[in-house]
XYZ file of C-alpha atoms in Angstrom:
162
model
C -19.203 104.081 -59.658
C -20.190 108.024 -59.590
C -16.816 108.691 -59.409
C -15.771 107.009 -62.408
C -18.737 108.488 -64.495
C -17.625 112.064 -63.211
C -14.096 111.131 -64.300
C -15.508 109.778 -67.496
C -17.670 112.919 -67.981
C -14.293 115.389 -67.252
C -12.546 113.872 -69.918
C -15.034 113.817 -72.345
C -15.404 117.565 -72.351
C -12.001 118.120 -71.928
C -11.743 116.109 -75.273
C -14.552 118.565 -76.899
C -12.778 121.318 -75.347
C -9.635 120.340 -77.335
C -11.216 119.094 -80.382
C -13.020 122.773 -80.656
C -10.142 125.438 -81.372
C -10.400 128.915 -82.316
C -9.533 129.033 -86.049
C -6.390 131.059 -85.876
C -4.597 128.843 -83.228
C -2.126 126.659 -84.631
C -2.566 122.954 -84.811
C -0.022 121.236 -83.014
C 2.382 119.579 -85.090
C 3.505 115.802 -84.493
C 6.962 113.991 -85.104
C 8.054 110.257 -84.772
C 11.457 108.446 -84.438
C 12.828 104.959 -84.154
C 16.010 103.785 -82.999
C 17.752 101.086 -82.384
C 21.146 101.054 -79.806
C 23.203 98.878 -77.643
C 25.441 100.775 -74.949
C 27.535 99.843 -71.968
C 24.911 99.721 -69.250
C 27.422 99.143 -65.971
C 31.042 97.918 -66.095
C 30.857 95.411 -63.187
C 34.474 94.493 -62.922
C 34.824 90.711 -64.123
C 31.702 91.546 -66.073
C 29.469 93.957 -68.035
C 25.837 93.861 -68.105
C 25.359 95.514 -72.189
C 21.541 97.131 -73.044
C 20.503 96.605 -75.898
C 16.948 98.077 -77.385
C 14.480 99.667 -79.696
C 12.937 102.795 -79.426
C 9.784 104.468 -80.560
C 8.912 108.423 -80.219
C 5.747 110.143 -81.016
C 6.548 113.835 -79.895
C 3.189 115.827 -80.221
C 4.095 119.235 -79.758
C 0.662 122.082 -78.750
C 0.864 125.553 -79.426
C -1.061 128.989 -78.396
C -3.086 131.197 -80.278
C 0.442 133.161 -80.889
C 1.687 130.203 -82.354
C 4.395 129.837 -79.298
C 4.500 126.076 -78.264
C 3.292 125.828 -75.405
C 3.329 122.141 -74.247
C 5.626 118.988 -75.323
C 4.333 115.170 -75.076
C 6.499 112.368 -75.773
C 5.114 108.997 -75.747
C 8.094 106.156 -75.441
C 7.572 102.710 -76.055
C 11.317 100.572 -75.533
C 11.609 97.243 -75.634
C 15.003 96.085 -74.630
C 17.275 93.706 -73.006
C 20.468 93.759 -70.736
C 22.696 90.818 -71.076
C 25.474 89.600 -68.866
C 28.563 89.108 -70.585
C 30.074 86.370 -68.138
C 26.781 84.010 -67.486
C 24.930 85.031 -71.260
C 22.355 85.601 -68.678
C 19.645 88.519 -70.251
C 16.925 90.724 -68.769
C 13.777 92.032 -70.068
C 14.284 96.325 -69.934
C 10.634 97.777 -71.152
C 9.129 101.794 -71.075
C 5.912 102.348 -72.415
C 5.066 105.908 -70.713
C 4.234 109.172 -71.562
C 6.196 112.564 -70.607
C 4.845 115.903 -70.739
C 6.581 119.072 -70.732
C 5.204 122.241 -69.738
C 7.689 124.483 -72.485
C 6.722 128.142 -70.086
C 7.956 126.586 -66.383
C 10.253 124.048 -67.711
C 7.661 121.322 -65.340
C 7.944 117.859 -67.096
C 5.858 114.749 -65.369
C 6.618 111.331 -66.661
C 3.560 108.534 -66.134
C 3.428 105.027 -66.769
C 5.674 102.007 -67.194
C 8.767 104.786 -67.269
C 11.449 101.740 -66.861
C 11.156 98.488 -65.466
C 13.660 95.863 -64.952
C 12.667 91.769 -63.628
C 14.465 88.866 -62.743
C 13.273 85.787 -62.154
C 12.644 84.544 -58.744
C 13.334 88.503 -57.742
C 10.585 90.155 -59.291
C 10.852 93.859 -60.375
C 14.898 95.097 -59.534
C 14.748 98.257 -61.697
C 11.539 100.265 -61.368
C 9.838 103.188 -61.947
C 6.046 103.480 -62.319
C 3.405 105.499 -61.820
C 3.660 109.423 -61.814
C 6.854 111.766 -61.001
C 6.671 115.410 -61.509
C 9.898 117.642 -61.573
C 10.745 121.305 -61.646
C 12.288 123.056 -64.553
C 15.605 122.481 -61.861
C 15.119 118.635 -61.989
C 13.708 118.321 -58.635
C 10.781 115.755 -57.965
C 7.829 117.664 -56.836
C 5.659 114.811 -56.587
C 6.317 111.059 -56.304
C 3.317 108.325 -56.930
C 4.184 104.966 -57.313
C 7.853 103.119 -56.834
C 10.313 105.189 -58.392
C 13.457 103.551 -57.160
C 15.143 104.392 -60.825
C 14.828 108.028 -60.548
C 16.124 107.860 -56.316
C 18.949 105.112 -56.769
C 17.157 103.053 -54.244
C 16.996 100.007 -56.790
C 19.549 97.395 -55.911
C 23.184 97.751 -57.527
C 22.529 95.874 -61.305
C 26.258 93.977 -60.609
C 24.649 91.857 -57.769
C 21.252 91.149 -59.485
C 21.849 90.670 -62.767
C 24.185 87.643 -62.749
């Protein structure tokens, strides 16, 4: 419990220490975008397994007291589906994360529901959760949580989504 009120307590101030800006820094500025697509998802031979979803984007972007962004966060909310097109079977596809990019090192961390993928009976067969951190080269720096998405260590879609 005294950790979670000095958790509590950090982000509070952190929230003044936001809220509070110098007058001359710029505010950040904050764009949104909704789309709707379908696209091959995997050609599986006597089948295809087709995604279809919709989108949501709030990209708030911070700047510095030069008026250089600085910082880029995207907050995703998809809700799809991927259907079989032999069995008419369908899968739930859902993302409701947030991804922040440090604009200076070219760092970006993603945390949250980032994809995830179920089947009946199976469970989760499509998964990443939790935090990932990369380098401005795309390599992970830190991995919390399953991330089987981002590794390829999920199971081939052809022989789970029948």
């Amino acid at each position: 419990k005294p950790r979670r009120l000095l958790v509590l307590t950090a982000l509070a101030l952190s929230s003044i220490l936001l809220i509070v800006q110098p007058a001359s820094a710029t505010p950040p500025s904050v764009e949104t975008f909704h789309s709707e697509e379908e696209f091959l998802f995997a050609d599986c031979g006597t089948f295809q397994l087709n995604e279809t979803f919709t989108v949501d984007v709030r990209i708030t972007t911070f700047f510095n007291e030069q008026g250089d962004a600085i910082t880029a966060t995207l907050h995703i909310t998809l809700v799809g589906v991927i259907t079989n097109s032999a069995s008419g079977n369908t899968y739930p596809v859902r993302t409701h994360a947030t991804r922040i990019i440090d604009l200076a090192t070219g760092e970006t961390t993603a945390v949250g529901l980032v994809t995830l993928t179920t089947v009946p009976g199976l469970g989760p067969v499509q998964q990443s959760t939790g935090k990932i951190v990369f380098d401005a080269n795309g390599d992970p720096t830190f991995v919390g949580g399953p991330h089987g998405a981002f590794f390829g260590t999920d199971p081939d879609p052809c022989t789970v989504l029948l």
